[in-house]
Tab-separated table of C-alpha atoms in Angstrom:
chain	number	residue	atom	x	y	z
A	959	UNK	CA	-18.638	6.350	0.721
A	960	UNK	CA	-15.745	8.220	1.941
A	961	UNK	CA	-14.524	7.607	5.652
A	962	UNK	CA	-12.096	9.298	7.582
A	963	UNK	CA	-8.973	7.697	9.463
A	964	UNK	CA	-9.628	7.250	13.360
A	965	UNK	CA	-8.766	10.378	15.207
A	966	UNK	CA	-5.316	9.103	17.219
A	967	UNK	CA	-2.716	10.746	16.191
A	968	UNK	CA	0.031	8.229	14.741
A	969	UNK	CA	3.458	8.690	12.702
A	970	UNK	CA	2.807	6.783	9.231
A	971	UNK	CA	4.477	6.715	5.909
A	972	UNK	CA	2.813	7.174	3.023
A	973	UNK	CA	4.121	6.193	-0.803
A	974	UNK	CA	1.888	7.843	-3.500
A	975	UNK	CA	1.194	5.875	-7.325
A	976	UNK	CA	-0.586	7.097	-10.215
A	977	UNK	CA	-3.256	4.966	-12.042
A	978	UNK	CA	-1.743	5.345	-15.946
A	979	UNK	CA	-4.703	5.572	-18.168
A	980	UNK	CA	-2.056	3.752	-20.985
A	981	UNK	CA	-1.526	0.662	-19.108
A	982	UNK	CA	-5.184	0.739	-16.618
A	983	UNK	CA	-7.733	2.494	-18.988
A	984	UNK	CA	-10.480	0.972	-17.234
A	985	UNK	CA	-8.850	1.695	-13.913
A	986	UNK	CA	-8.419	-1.725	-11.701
A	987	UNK	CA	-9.100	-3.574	-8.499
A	988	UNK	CA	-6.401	-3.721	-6.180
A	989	UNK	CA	-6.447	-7.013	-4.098
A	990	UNK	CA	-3.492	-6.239	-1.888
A	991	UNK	CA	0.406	-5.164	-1.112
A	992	UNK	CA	3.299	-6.308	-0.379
A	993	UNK	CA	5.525	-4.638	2.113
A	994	UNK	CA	9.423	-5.344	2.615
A	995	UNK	CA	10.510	-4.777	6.749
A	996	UNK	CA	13.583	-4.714	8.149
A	997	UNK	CA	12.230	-5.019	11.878
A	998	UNK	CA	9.427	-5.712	13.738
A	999	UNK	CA	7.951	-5.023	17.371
A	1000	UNK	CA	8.885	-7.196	19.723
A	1001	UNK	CA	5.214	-6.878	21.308
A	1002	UNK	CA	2.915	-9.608	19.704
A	1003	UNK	CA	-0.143	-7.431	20.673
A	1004	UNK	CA	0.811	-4.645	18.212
A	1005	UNK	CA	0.669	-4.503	14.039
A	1006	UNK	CA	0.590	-2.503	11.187
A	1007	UNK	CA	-2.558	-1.287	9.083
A	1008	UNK	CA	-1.900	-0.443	5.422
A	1009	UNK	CA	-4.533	2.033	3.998
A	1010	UNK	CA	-6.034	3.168	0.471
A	1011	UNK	CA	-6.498	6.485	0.387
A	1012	UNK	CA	-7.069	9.719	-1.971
A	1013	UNK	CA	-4.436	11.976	-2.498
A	1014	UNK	CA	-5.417	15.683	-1.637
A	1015	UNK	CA	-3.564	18.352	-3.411
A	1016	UNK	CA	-1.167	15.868	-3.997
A	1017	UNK	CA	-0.279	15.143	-0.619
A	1018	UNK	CA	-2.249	11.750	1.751
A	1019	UNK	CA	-5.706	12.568	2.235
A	1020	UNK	CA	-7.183	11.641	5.742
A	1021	UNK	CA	-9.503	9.547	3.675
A	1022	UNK	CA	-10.436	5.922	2.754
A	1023	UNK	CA	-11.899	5.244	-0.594
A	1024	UNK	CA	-13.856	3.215	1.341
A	1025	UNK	CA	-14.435	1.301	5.024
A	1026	UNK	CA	-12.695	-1.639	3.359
A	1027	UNK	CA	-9.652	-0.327	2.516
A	1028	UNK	CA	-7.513	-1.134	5.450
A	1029	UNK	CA	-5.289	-4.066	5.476
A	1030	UNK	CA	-3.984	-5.536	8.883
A	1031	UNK	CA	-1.165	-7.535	10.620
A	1032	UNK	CA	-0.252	-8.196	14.475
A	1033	UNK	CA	3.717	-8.449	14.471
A	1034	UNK	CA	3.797	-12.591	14.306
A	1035	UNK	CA	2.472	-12.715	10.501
A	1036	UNK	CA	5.640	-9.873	9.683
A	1037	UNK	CA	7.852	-11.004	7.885
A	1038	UNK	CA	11.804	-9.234	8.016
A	1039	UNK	CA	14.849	-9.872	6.076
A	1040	UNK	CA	18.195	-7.961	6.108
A	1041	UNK	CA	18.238	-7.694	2.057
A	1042	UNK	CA	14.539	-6.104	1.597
A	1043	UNK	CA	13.913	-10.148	-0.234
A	1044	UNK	CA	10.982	-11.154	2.031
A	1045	UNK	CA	7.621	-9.490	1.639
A	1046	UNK	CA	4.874	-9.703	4.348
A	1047	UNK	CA	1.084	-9.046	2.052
A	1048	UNK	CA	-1.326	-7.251	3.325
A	1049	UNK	CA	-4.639	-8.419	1.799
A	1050	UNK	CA	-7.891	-6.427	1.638
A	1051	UNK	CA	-10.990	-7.770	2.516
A	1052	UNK	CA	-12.492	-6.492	-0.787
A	1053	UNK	CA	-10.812	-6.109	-4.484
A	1054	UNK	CA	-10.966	-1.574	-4.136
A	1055	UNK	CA	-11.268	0.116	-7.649
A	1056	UNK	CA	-8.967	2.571	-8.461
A	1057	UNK	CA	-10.162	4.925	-11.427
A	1058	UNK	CA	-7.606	5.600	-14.207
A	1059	UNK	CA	-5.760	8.906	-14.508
A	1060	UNK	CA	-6.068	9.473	-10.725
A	1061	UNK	CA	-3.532	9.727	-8.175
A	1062	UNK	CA	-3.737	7.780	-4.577
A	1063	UNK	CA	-1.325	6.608	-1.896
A	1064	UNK	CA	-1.408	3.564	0.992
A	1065	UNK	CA	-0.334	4.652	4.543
A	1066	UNK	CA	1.100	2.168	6.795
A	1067	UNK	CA	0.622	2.767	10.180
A	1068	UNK	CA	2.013	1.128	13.157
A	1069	UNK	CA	0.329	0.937	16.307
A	1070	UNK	CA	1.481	2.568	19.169
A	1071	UNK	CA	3.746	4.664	16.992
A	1072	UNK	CA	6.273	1.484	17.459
A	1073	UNK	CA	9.689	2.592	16.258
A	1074	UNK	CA	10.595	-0.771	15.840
A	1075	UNK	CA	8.783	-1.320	12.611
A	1076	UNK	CA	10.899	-0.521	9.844
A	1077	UNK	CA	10.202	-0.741	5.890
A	1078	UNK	CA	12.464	-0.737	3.074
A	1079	UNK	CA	12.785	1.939	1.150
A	1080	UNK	CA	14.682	2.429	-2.625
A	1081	UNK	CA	16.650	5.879	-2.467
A	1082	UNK	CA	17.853	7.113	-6.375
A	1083	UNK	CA	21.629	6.799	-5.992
A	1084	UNK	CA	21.821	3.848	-3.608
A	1085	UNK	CA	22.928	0.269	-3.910
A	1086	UNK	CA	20.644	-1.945	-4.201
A	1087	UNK	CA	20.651	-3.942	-1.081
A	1088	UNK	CA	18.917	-7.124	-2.515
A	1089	UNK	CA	22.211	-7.969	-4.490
A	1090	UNK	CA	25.036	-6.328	-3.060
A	1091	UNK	CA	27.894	-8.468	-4.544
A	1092	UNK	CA	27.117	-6.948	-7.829
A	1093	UNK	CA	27.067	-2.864	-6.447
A	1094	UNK	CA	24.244	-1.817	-8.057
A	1095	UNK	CA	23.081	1.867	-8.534
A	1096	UNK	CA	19.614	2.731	-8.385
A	1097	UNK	CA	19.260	5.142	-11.553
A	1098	UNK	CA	15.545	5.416	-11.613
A	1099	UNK	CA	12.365	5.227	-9.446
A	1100	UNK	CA	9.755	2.545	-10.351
A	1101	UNK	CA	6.996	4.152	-9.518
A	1102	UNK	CA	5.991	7.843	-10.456
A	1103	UNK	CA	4.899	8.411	-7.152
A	1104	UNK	CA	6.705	9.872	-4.221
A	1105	UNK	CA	6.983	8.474	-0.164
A	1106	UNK	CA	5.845	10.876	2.589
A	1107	UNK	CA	6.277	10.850	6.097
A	1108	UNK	CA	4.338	12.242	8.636
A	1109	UNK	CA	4.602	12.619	12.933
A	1110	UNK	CA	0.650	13.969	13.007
A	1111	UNK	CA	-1.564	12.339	10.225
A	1112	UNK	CA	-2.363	15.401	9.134
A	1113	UNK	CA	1.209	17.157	7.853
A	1114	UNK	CA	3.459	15.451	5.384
A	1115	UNK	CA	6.720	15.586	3.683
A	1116	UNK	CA	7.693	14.895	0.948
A	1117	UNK	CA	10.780	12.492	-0.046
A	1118	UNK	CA	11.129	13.321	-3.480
A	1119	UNK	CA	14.094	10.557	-4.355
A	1120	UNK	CA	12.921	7.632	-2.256
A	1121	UNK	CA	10.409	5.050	-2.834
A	1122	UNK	CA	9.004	2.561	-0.504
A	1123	UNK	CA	8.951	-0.579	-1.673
A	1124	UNK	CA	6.321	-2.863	-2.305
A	1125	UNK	CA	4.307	-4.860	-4.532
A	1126	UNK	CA	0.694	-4.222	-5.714
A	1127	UNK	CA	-1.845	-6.797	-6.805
A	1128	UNK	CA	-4.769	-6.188	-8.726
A	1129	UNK	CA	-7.514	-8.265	-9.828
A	1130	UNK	CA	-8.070	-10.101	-13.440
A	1131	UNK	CA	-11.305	-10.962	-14.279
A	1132	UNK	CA	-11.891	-13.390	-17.016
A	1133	UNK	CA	-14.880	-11.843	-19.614
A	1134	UNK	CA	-14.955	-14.725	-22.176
A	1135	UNK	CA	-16.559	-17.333	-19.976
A	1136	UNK	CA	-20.241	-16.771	-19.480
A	1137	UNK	CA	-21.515	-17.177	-15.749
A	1138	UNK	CA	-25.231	-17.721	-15.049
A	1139	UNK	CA	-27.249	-16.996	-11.659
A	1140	UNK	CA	-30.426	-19.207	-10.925
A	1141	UNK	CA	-33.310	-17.815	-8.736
A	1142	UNK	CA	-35.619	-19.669	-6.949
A	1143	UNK	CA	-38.864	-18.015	-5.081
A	1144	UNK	CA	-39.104	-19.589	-1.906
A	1145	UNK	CA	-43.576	-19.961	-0.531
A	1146	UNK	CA	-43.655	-17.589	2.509
């Protein structure tokens, strides 16, 4: 079932994907992401949620796919690095299915609306910050999906040549290898 995002109002990006029925025909499970920051709060108390959610006329929904798709961190277990090389993962309690053909997006949200939290982000045109000896262009996205920001939750724009970046997992699930389930009756 469906749930909606709590009511406070916060500031959150958003970076949309597409599920390519080539590559995923089955769909998949995603397991978690991978975030790159460049800062961090300086208040332990505070974190940052990551959330699945459906895409709604192609821009974030207000929706979860579900109540377990929200990933979170308190500022200690963030990880920052000046190149974008260190990733922090947010892992999901539960693998979440993703159905092929379909577009979604993750929102990560920082609480308090900290302005201290800062992500990486690829923008076509740039150099690439992780090697910057060798002055490398970005020439193409690597995603087909687009980053959005938002000061309400509910109103977004669109960045149409920048990308957040991060890492997805998804689950593998070995078929070959049967797996058997005993039952016992217990005597009331």
């Amino acid at each position: 079932a469906r749930t909606p995002i709590p009511v406070a109002s916060t500031d959150p990006l958003s970076q949309s994907f597409y599920v390519d029925p080539e590559t995923y025909p089955n769909g998949f499970y995603v397991t978690s992401i991978d975030l790159f920051f460049k800062t961090k709060s300086t208040n332990n108390a505070l974190g940052v949620s990551v959330e699945l959610r459906e895409l709604d006329d192609g821009y974030p929904s207000q929706l979860y796919i579900s109540k377990t798709d929200s990933a979170y961190l308190k500022t200690p277990s963030i990880n920052i690095s000046s190149n974008a090389s260190v990733a922090t993962k947010f892992a999901f309690k539960n693998p979440i299915y993703l159905n092929s053909g379909a577009d979604y997006c993750f929102a990560v949200r920082p609480d308090g609306n900290d302005p201290d939290f800062a992500i990486w982000v690829a923008e076509l045109g740039a150099i690439d910050i992780t090697n910057p000896d060798k002055q490398t262009r970005i020439e193409q996205a690597y995603n087909s999906g687009v980053l959005f920001t938002s000061q309400t939750d509910k109103t977004w724009t669109a960045k149409q040549n920048t990308d957040m970046k991060f890492t997805m997992r998804i689950a593998e699930f070995a078929v070959n290898t049967p797996k058997y389930a005993y039952y016992n009756n217990i005597s009331s």
